[in-house]
Amino acid sequence: MKVKAADIRAAMRQTSSDIICYLLYGPDESTSAEFAAGLAKAFGEDAERTDFTGAELKSDPSRLADEAASLSLFGEKRYIRVTTQGEESLVAVENLLAADNIINPVIIQATGMTDRGKVAKAVAAAKNALACMNYLPDANEMAGIVSEFGRTKGVNISRPLAAQIASYTGMDRRLAEQEVEKMSLYLDASPNAPQVVEPEIAAALRAETEDEAMGPVINCVLGGNMGKLAGELARIDEAGISEVGLVLALQRRAVQLAQLAGKMGRGGDIHAFVENESRRGPIFWKEKPDYIRQLSRWRGPALARLGERLIDLHGRMMMNSQSGSQLLRQELTEITRAAAAMAR
């Protein structure tokens, strides 16, 4: 069954023995990871966990259903966790859904999967499974999430500041929560003794996140700066940047650009719009020139195609780990060339 996030949260509070498979997919990796952890906790703190990758299931498609139907040696609770991307696990998932003797639930996390994939369609069509696609929140939603994190930690965060935190943590819930936790500890805050976070404090405590290290690469590629591309590609290795993480960060930026472009509308003054968004919070002031450059290039169908290409790239990299670096560099070069051409 295709369900929403609220249904997964309900399942995290009380699981059902009728559901044998939970598919958590889509670009919002942090939410999928949160849901997977919550479901695992609901299965029991002492439940035994067995892990599989999509590649392992592709080589042995019957193994998933066999493991999901087998008792633990000592009778403990068990569950199975699958990390996959594309269609490599399709046959294994079909075997699982068709089995009638499943006793161990299966959690499948697939960041690069979309509704159009065969695995997602198979799980959504099954009555004994739940499929939940997790989308990246837009800037406004993420600012609200940051504010709510603050309330739970006893810190009051203004809306503009919450929007800035959402932006510089790349719309990643886990990173944003870590930032808020840091502020709460610094201010010795709690729900019973709340404290206000001033912008100066937030700036002083701001993390040097991996997304920040990725920022120059992202701005170079989406800005069409061919002159800097070779140096930025070299810096991926020099700075130890996660290549898969970089693709996910590019996906988040593409989603953000789509949201901003939709808000600005056709024929809008890009400079004035970006200046206003910077004052409101979603765009960090140092990055205003980069957003102006990117919004002047990526609009409409081109932006939609960019999102699709990045999702496809993520899936190909996960299925071809040995050639992932080469695939990444080829695609980044093509995207940079496309951005450069759109400036003419």
mmCIF file of C-alpha atoms in Angstrom:
data_model
loop_
_atom_site.group_PDB
_atom_site.id
_atom_site.type_symbol
_atom_site.label_atom_id
_atom_site.label_comp_id
_atom_site.label_asym_id
_atom_site.label_seq_id
_atom_site.Cartn_x
_atom_site.Cartn_y
_atom_site.Cartn_z
ATOM 1 C CA MET A 1 0.000 0.000 0.000
ATOM 2 C CA LYS A 2 1.192 3.516 -0.764
ATOM 3 C CA VAL A 3 1.065 5.507 2.470
ATOM 4 C CA LYS A 4 2.112 8.878 3.869
ATOM 5 C CA ALA A 5 4.617 9.779 6.552
ATOM 6 C CA ALA A 6 1.848 9.939 9.183
ATOM 7 C CA ASP A 7 1.040 6.271 8.538
ATOM 8 C CA ILE A 8 4.661 5.260 9.069
ATOM 9 C CA ARG A 9 4.762 7.252 12.298
ATOM 10 C CA ALA A 10 1.639 5.388 13.410
ATOM 11 C CA ALA A 11 3.323 2.088 12.577
ATOM 12 C CA MET A 12 6.339 3.182 14.639
ATOM 13 C CA ARG A 13 3.999 3.477 17.641
ATOM 14 C CA GLN A 14 2.292 0.135 17.008
ATOM 15 C CA THR A 15 3.388 -2.301 14.334
ATOM 16 C CA SER A 16 1.034 -4.791 12.710
ATOM 17 C CA SER A 17 1.838 -8.445 12.139
ATOM 18 C CA ASP A 18 -0.058 -8.189 8.837
ATOM 19 C CA ILE A 19 2.646 -5.916 7.385
ATOM 20 C CA ILE A 20 5.770 -7.805 6.340
ATOM 21 C CA CYS A 21 7.575 -5.104 4.365
ATOM 22 C CA TYR A 22 8.176 -1.380 4.824
ATOM 23 C CA LEU A 23 9.665 0.471 1.842
ATOM 24 C CA LEU A 24 11.124 3.894 2.714
ATOM 25 C CA TYR A 25 12.330 5.677 -0.400
ATOM 26 C CA GLY A 26 12.802 9.035 -2.077
ATOM 27 C CA PRO A 27 15.325 11.865 -1.831
ATOM 28 C CA ASP A 28 14.825 12.707 1.869
ATOM 29 C CA GLU A 29 17.356 10.217 3.188
ATOM 30 C CA SER A 30 17.317 11.575 6.748
ATOM 31 C CA THR A 31 13.557 11.023 7.135
ATOM 32 C CA SER A 32 13.802 7.510 5.709
ATOM 33 C CA ALA A 33 16.620 6.754 8.165
ATOM 34 C CA GLU A 34 14.538 8.191 11.030
ATOM 35 C CA PHE A 35 11.566 6.015 10.065
ATOM 36 C CA ALA A 36 13.754 2.919 9.714
ATOM 37 C CA ALA A 37 15.192 3.471 13.197
ATOM 38 C CA GLY A 38 11.726 4.059 14.646
ATOM 39 C CA LEU A 39 10.330 0.869 13.117
ATOM 40 C CA ALA A 40 13.320 -1.123 14.354
ATOM 41 C CA LYS A 41 12.698 0.178 17.862
ATOM 42 C CA ALA A 42 9.033 -0.795 17.584
ATOM 43 C CA PHE A 43 10.028 -4.353 16.695
ATOM 44 C CA GLY A 44 11.777 -4.602 20.070
ATOM 45 C CA GLU A 45 14.959 -3.237 21.624
ATOM 46 C CA ASP A 46 16.461 -6.735 21.693
ATOM 47 C CA ALA A 47 15.371 -7.768 18.194
ATOM 48 C CA GLU A 48 18.079 -9.387 16.079
ATOM 49 C CA ARG A 49 18.918 -7.505 12.867
ATOM 50 C CA THR A 50 20.075 -9.006 9.574
ATOM 51 C CA ASP A 51 21.373 -6.702 6.827
ATOM 52 C CA PHE A 52 21.360 -7.097 3.059
ATOM 53 C CA THR A 53 22.345 -4.881 0.155
ATOM 54 C CA GLY A 54 20.563 -4.739 -3.158
ATOM 55 C CA ALA A 55 23.586 -6.323 -4.842
ATOM 56 C CA GLU A 56 23.456 -9.305 -2.476
ATOM 57 C CA LEU A 57 19.761 -9.835 -3.184
ATOM 58 C CA LYS A 58 20.317 -9.574 -6.921
ATOM 59 C CA SER A 59 22.832 -12.415 -6.777
ATOM 60 C CA ASP A 60 20.530 -14.566 -4.601
ATOM 61 C CA PRO A 61 16.878 -13.459 -5.084
ATOM 62 C CA SER A 62 15.423 -16.196 -2.849
ATOM 63 C CA ARG A 63 17.481 -15.276 0.192
ATOM 64 C CA LEU A 64 15.307 -12.384 1.411
ATOM 65 C CA ALA A 65 12.124 -14.447 1.629
ATOM 66 C CA ASP A 66 14.030 -17.358 3.168
ATOM 67 C CA GLU A 67 15.536 -15.194 5.893
ATOM 68 C CA ALA A 68 12.221 -13.449 6.541
ATOM 69 C CA ALA A 69 10.595 -16.848 7.068
ATOM 70 C CA SER A 70 13.258 -18.408 9.289
ATOM 71 C CA LEU A 71 13.247 -18.570 13.070
ATOM 72 C CA SER A 72 16.130 -17.236 15.098
ATOM 73 C CA LEU A 73 18.376 -19.949 16.541
ATOM 74 C CA PHE A 74 17.382 -19.006 20.076
ATOM 75 C CA GLY A 75 13.881 -17.802 19.306
ATOM 76 C CA GLU A 76 14.572 -14.061 19.588
ATOM 77 C CA LYS A 77 12.657 -11.470 17.608
ATOM 78 C CA ARG A 78 14.193 -10.703 14.247
ATOM 79 C CA TYR A 79 13.887 -8.139 11.495
ATOM 80 C CA ILE A 80 15.707 -7.598 8.222
ATOM 81 C CA ARG A 81 17.155 -4.334 6.927
ATOM 82 C CA VAL A 82 17.795 -3.870 3.196
ATOM 83 C CA THR A 83 19.728 -0.963 1.701
ATOM 84 C CA THR A 84 19.227 -0.701 -2.041
ATOM 85 C CA GLN A 85 18.828 1.887 -4.794
ATOM 86 C CA GLY A 86 17.360 0.755 -8.083
ATOM 87 C CA GLU A 87 15.736 -2.369 -9.439
ATOM 88 C CA GLU A 88 18.474 -4.817 -8.409
ATOM 89 C CA SER A 89 16.314 -6.152 -5.560
ATOM 90 C CA LEU A 90 13.085 -6.470 -7.582
ATOM 91 C CA VAL A 91 12.937 -10.273 -7.833
ATOM 92 C CA ALA A 92 13.844 -10.672 -4.160
ATOM 93 C CA VAL A 93 11.087 -8.239 -3.130
ATOM 94 C CA GLU A 94 8.548 -9.976 -5.385
ATOM 95 C CA ASN A 95 9.458 -13.324 -3.790
ATOM 96 C CA LEU A 96 9.034 -11.798 -0.332
ATOM 97 C CA LEU A 97 5.617 -10.311 -1.073
ATOM 98 C CA ALA A 98 4.394 -13.586 -2.591
ATOM 99 C CA ALA A 99 5.487 -15.741 0.366
ATOM 100 C CA ASP A 100 2.867 -16.853 2.884
ATOM 101 C CA ASN A 101 5.144 -17.858 5.755
ATOM 102 C CA ILE A 102 6.892 -14.578 6.627
ATOM 103 C CA ILE A 103 7.493 -14.051 10.343
ATOM 104 C CA ASN A 104 10.263 -11.428 10.333
ATOM 105 C CA PRO A 105 9.442 -7.930 9.023
ATOM 106 C CA VAL A 106 11.632 -6.310 6.387
ATOM 107 C CA ILE A 107 12.635 -2.644 6.214
ATOM 108 C CA ILE A 108 13.883 -1.466 2.812
ATOM 109 C CA GLN A 109 15.592 1.921 2.531
ATOM 110 C CA ALA A 110 16.170 3.195 -0.996
ATOM 111 C CA THR A 111 17.105 6.857 -1.365
ATOM 112 C CA GLY A 112 17.517 6.774 -5.151
ATOM 113 C CA MET A 113 14.189 5.066 -5.875
ATOM 114 C CA THR A 114 11.133 6.846 -7.324
ATOM 115 C CA ASP A 115 7.443 6.037 -7.756
ATOM 116 C CA ARG A 116 8.156 4.977 -11.311
ATOM 117 C CA GLY A 117 10.406 2.117 -10.185
ATOM 118 C CA LYS A 118 9.193 -1.460 -10.345
ATOM 119 C CA VAL A 119 10.100 -2.156 -6.709
ATOM 120 C CA ALA A 120 8.066 0.822 -5.484
ATOM 121 C CA LYS A 121 5.118 -0.188 -7.654
ATOM 122 C CA ALA A 122 5.253 -3.782 -6.409
ATOM 123 C CA VAL A 123 5.269 -2.789 -2.733
ATOM 124 C CA ALA A 124 2.565 -0.143 -3.243
ATOM 125 C CA ALA A 125 0.321 -2.756 -4.876
ATOM 126 C CA ALA A 126 0.748 -5.290 -2.048
ATOM 127 C CA LYS A 127 -1.760 -5.421 0.820
ATOM 128 C CA ASN A 128 0.860 -6.788 3.205
ATOM 129 C CA ALA A 129 3.387 -3.983 2.699
ATOM 130 C CA LEU A 130 3.714 -0.213 3.111
ATOM 131 C CA ALA A 131 5.520 2.079 0.673
ATOM 132 C CA CYS A 132 6.304 5.633 1.760
ATOM 133 C CA MET A 133 8.107 8.104 -0.490
ATOM 134 C CA ASN A 134 9.888 10.781 1.520
ATOM 135 C CA TYR A 135 10.331 14.104 -0.232
ATOM 136 C CA LEU A 136 12.761 16.794 0.793
ATOM 137 C CA PRO A 137 10.937 19.526 2.720
ATOM 138 C CA ASP A 138 10.801 22.950 1.137
ATOM 139 C CA ALA A 139 12.530 25.876 2.813
ATOM 140 C CA ASN A 140 9.404 26.987 4.674
ATOM 141 C CA GLU A 141 8.635 23.487 5.960
ATOM 142 C CA MET A 142 12.213 22.928 7.053
ATOM 143 C CA ALA A 143 12.266 26.233 8.938
ATOM 144 C CA GLY A 144 9.207 25.021 10.838
ATOM 145 C CA ILE A 145 10.938 21.725 11.590
ATOM 146 C CA VAL A 146 13.990 23.576 12.943
ATOM 147 C CA SER A 147 11.754 25.724 15.145
ATOM 148 C CA GLU A 148 10.059 22.600 16.477
ATOM 149 C CA PHE A 149 13.424 20.993 17.190
ATOM 150 C CA GLY A 150 14.203 24.114 19.183
ATOM 151 C CA ARG A 151 11.025 23.888 21.231
ATOM 152 C CA THR A 152 11.783 20.304 22.212
ATOM 153 C CA LYS A 153 15.290 21.354 23.315
ATOM 154 C CA GLY A 154 14.221 24.485 25.161
ATOM 155 C CA VAL A 155 15.557 27.069 22.702
ATOM 156 C CA ASN A 156 13.492 29.742 20.966
ATOM 157 C CA ILE A 157 14.651 30.265 17.370
ATOM 158 C CA SER A 158 13.243 33.093 15.267
ATOM 159 C CA ARG A 159 11.775 32.212 11.894
ATOM 160 C CA PRO A 160 14.533 33.939 9.840
ATOM 161 C CA LEU A 161 17.225 32.219 11.897
ATOM 162 C CA ALA A 162 15.437 28.859 11.582
ATOM 163 C CA ALA A 163 15.397 29.362 7.801
ATOM 164 C CA GLN A 164 19.138 30.071 7.792
ATOM 165 C CA ILE A 165 19.847 26.929 9.839
ATOM 166 C CA ALA A 166 17.700 24.919 7.428
ATOM 167 C CA SER A 167 19.667 26.345 4.495
ATOM 168 C CA TYR A 168 23.215 25.823 5.758
ATOM 169 C CA THR A 169 22.457 22.276 6.924
ATOM 170 C CA GLY A 170 21.265 21.431 3.404
ATOM 171 C CA MET A 171 17.659 20.726 4.490
ATOM 172 C CA ASP A 172 18.988 17.675 6.334
ATOM 173 C CA ARG A 173 16.934 16.970 9.458
ATOM 174 C CA ARG A 174 19.739 15.151 11.229
ATOM 175 C CA LEU A 175 22.252 17.946 10.723
ATOM 176 C CA ALA A 176 19.683 20.573 11.702
ATOM 177 C CA GLU A 177 18.812 18.714 14.881
ATOM 178 C CA GLN A 178 22.496 18.432 15.773
ATOM 179 C CA GLU A 179 22.885 22.197 15.341
ATOM 180 C CA VAL A 180 19.897 22.878 17.590
ATOM 181 C CA GLU A 181 21.179 20.399 20.186
ATOM 182 C CA LYS A 182 24.520 22.226 20.205
ATOM 183 C CA MET A 183 22.760 25.554 20.827
ATOM 184 C CA SER A 184 20.708 24.059 23.638
ATOM 185 C CA LEU A 185 23.796 22.703 25.377
ATOM 186 C CA TYR A 186 25.690 25.982 24.959
ATOM 187 C CA LEU A 187 22.811 27.973 26.493
ATOM 188 C CA ASP A 188 22.114 25.327 29.165
ATOM 189 C CA ALA A 189 18.509 25.387 27.978
ATOM 190 C CA SER A 190 15.643 22.990 28.621
ATOM 191 C CA PRO A 191 11.874 23.006 28.026
ATOM 192 C CA ASN A 192 11.474 24.102 31.641
ATOM 193 C CA ALA A 193 14.101 26.844 31.307
ATOM 194 C CA PRO A 194 13.932 28.029 27.678
ATOM 195 C CA GLN A 195 16.526 30.355 26.201
ATOM 196 C CA VAL A 196 16.526 32.590 23.115
ATOM 197 C CA VAL A 197 19.096 31.865 20.401
ATOM 198 C CA GLU A 198 20.582 35.100 19.106
ATOM 199 C CA PRO A 199 21.975 35.155 15.540
ATOM 200 C CA GLU A 200 25.467 35.872 16.897
ATOM 201 C CA ILE A 201 25.380 32.701 18.988
ATOM 202 C CA ALA A 202 24.159 30.619 16.057
ATOM 203 C CA ALA A 203 26.944 32.012 13.838
ATOM 204 C CA ALA A 204 29.588 31.246 16.466
ATOM 205 C CA LEU A 205 28.372 27.681 16.894
ATOM 206 C CA ARG A 206 27.744 27.001 13.232
ATOM 207 C CA ALA A 207 29.135 23.625 12.220
ATOM 208 C CA GLU A 208 31.662 23.137 9.476
ATOM 209 C CA THR A 209 29.381 20.535 7.934
ATOM 210 C CA GLU A 210 30.250 18.355 4.980
ATOM 211 C CA ASP A 211 27.592 20.218 3.025
ATOM 212 C CA GLU A 212 29.652 23.387 3.510
ATOM 213 C CA ALA A 213 32.684 21.626 2.073
ATOM 214 C CA MET A 214 30.491 20.599 -0.851
ATOM 215 C CA GLY A 215 29.209 24.125 -1.391
ATOM 216 C CA PRO A 216 32.006 25.325 -3.730
ATOM 217 C CA VAL A 217 31.590 22.197 -5.878
ATOM 218 C CA ILE A 218 27.815 22.635 -6.065
ATOM 219 C CA ASN A 219 28.072 26.330 -6.910
ATOM 220 C CA CYS A 220 30.722 25.669 -9.558
ATOM 221 C CA VAL A 221 28.693 22.939 -11.273
ATOM 222 C CA LEU A 222 25.245 24.546 -11.155
ATOM 223 C CA GLY A 223 26.723 27.950 -11.933
ATOM 224 C CA GLY A 224 28.369 26.632 -15.094
ATOM 225 C CA ASN A 225 31.864 27.707 -14.090
ATOM 226 C CA MET A 226 33.973 25.569 -16.429
ATOM 227 C CA GLY A 227 37.155 27.439 -15.469
ATOM 228 C CA LYS A 228 36.977 26.240 -11.873
ATOM 229 C CA LEU A 229 35.610 22.752 -12.546
ATOM 230 C CA ALA A 230 38.937 20.860 -12.721
ATOM 231 C CA GLY A 231 40.035 22.298 -9.382
ATOM 232 C CA GLU A 232 36.729 21.505 -7.701
ATOM 233 C CA LEU A 233 36.726 17.933 -9.010
ATOM 234 C CA ALA A 234 40.229 17.496 -7.588
ATOM 235 C CA ARG A 235 39.078 18.947 -4.261
ATOM 236 C CA ILE A 236 36.469 16.183 -3.891
ATOM 237 C CA ASP A 237 39.321 13.777 -3.153
ATOM 238 C CA GLU A 238 41.511 16.282 -1.340
ATOM 239 C CA ALA A 239 38.756 17.256 1.107
ATOM 240 C CA GLY A 240 37.519 13.678 1.527
ATOM 241 C CA ILE A 241 34.027 14.624 0.340
ATOM 242 C CA SER A 242 31.531 11.753 0.162
ATOM 243 C CA GLU A 243 30.706 11.287 -3.514
ATOM 244 C CA VAL A 244 27.230 9.882 -2.853
ATOM 245 C CA GLY A 245 26.690 12.619 -0.273
ATOM 246 C CA LEU A 246 27.624 15.197 -2.913
ATOM 247 C CA VAL A 247 24.963 13.853 -5.280
ATOM 248 C CA LEU A 248 22.365 14.035 -2.504
ATOM 249 C CA ALA A 249 23.436 17.603 -1.710
ATOM 250 C CA LEU A 250 23.056 18.497 -5.397
ATOM 251 C CA GLN A 251 19.584 16.970 -5.332
ATOM 252 C CA ARG A 252 18.680 19.111 -2.333
ATOM 253 C CA ARG A 253 19.941 22.237 -4.096
ATOM 254 C CA ALA A 254 17.965 21.355 -7.240
ATOM 255 C CA VAL A 255 14.798 20.974 -5.160
ATOM 256 C CA GLN A 256 15.481 24.304 -3.452
ATOM 257 C CA LEU A 257 16.068 26.050 -6.791
ATOM 258 C CA ALA A 258 12.785 24.633 -8.106
ATOM 259 C CA GLN A 259 10.944 25.963 -5.062
ATOM 260 C CA LEU A 260 12.576 29.383 -5.369
ATOM 261 C CA ALA A 261 11.916 29.567 -9.114
ATOM 262 C CA GLY A 262 8.274 28.696 -8.549
ATOM 263 C CA LYS A 263 7.965 31.368 -5.893
ATOM 264 C CA MET A 264 9.659 34.018 -8.036
ATOM 265 C CA GLY A 265 7.561 33.254 -11.116
ATOM 266 C CA ARG A 266 8.328 34.078 -14.718
ATOM 267 C CA GLY A 267 9.877 37.410 -15.497
ATOM 268 C CA GLY A 268 10.756 38.196 -11.895
ATOM 269 C CA ASP A 269 13.734 40.333 -10.935
ATOM 270 C CA ILE A 270 16.234 37.692 -9.831
ATOM 271 C CA HIS A 271 18.523 40.113 -8.002
ATOM 272 C CA ALA A 272 15.680 41.687 -6.008
ATOM 273 C CA PHE A 273 14.119 38.285 -5.311
ATOM 274 C CA VAL A 274 17.362 36.760 -3.986
ATOM 275 C CA GLU A 275 18.028 39.866 -1.880
ATOM 276 C CA ASN A 276 14.576 39.556 -0.310
ATOM 277 C CA GLU A 277 14.969 35.806 0.313
ATOM 278 C CA SER A 278 18.318 36.485 1.983
ATOM 279 C CA ARG A 279 16.686 38.948 4.363
ATOM 280 C CA ARG A 280 13.941 36.425 5.133
ATOM 281 C CA GLY A 281 16.444 33.657 5.848
ATOM 282 C CA PRO A 282 16.296 30.853 3.227
ATOM 283 C CA ILE A 283 19.407 32.119 1.386
ATOM 284 C CA PHE A 284 22.608 32.729 3.340
ATOM 285 C CA TRP A 285 23.909 36.211 2.513
ATOM 286 C CA LYS A 286 27.341 34.993 1.394
ATOM 287 C CA GLU A 287 25.694 32.775 -1.233
ATOM 288 C CA LYS A 288 23.534 35.445 -2.874
ATOM 289 C CA PRO A 289 25.735 35.710 -6.013
ATOM 290 C CA ASP A 290 25.656 31.922 -6.427
ATOM 291 C CA TYR A 291 21.860 31.746 -6.203
ATOM 292 C CA ILE A 292 21.494 34.626 -8.662
ATOM 293 C CA ARG A 293 23.791 32.822 -11.091
ATOM 294 C CA GLN A 294 21.970 29.497 -10.694
ATOM 295 C CA LEU A 295 18.425 30.875 -10.871
ATOM 296 C CA SER A 296 19.354 32.723 -14.064
ATOM 297 C CA ARG A 297 20.251 29.385 -15.652
ATOM 298 C CA TRP A 298 18.076 26.658 -14.143
ATOM 299 C CA ARG A 299 14.391 27.286 -14.789
ATOM 300 C CA GLY A 300 11.362 25.283 -15.917
ATOM 301 C CA PRO A 301 11.958 22.053 -17.868
ATOM 302 C CA ALA A 302 15.735 22.305 -17.548
ATOM 303 C CA LEU A 303 15.454 22.280 -13.765
ATOM 304 C CA ALA A 304 13.087 19.297 -13.843
ATOM 305 C CA ARG A 305 15.527 17.390 -16.064
ATOM 306 C CA LEU A 306 18.364 18.258 -13.703
ATOM 307 C CA GLY A 307 16.516 16.640 -10.801
ATOM 308 C CA GLU A 308 15.843 13.508 -12.847
ATOM 309 C CA ARG A 309 19.491 13.271 -13.957
ATOM 310 C CA LEU A 310 20.728 13.510 -10.377
ATOM 311 C CA ILE A 311 18.357 10.791 -9.174
ATOM 312 C CA ASP A 312 19.463 8.590 -12.082
ATOM 313 C CA LEU A 313 23.129 9.324 -11.307
ATOM 314 C CA HIS A 314 22.647 8.341 -7.678
ATOM 315 C CA GLY A 315 21.130 5.012 -8.688
ATOM 316 C CA ARG A 316 23.871 4.252 -11.225
ATOM 317 C CA MET A 317 26.595 5.064 -8.705
ATOM 318 C CA MET A 318 25.078 2.751 -6.094
ATOM 319 C CA MET A 319 24.759 -0.097 -8.600
ATOM 320 C CA ASN A 320 28.266 0.442 -10.012
ATOM 321 C CA SER A 321 30.332 1.311 -6.964
ATOM 322 C CA GLN A 322 33.656 0.553 -8.662
ATOM 323 C CA SER A 323 33.030 3.105 -11.407
ATOM 324 C CA GLY A 324 31.076 5.546 -9.223
ATOM 325 C CA SER A 325 33.821 8.183 -9.204
ATOM 326 C CA GLN A 326 34.093 8.180 -12.978
ATOM 327 C CA LEU A 327 30.299 8.368 -13.386
ATOM 328 C CA LEU A 328 30.157 11.295 -10.958
ATOM 329 C CA ARG A 329 32.859 13.295 -12.690
ATOM 330 C CA GLN A 330 31.395 12.682 -16.139
ATOM 331 C CA GLU A 331 27.950 13.811 -15.053
ATOM 332 C CA LEU A 332 29.229 16.862 -13.157
ATOM 333 C CA THR A 333 31.139 17.909 -16.262
ATOM 334 C CA GLU A 334 28.029 17.563 -18.434
ATOM 335 C CA ILE A 335 25.881 19.506 -15.968
ATOM 336 C CA THR A 336 28.479 22.276 -15.757
ATOM 337 C CA ARG A 337 28.625 22.521 -19.555
ATOM 338 C CA ALA A 338 24.833 22.673 -19.716
ATOM 339 C CA ALA A 339 24.740 25.467 -17.119
ATOM 340 C CA ALA A 340 27.448 27.376 -18.983
ATOM 341 C CA ALA A 341 25.537 27.060 -22.263
ATOM 342 C CA MET A 342 22.326 28.377 -20.683
ATOM 343 C CA ALA A 343 24.101 31.628 -19.842
ATOM 344 C CA ARG A 344 24.588 32.469 -23.501
#
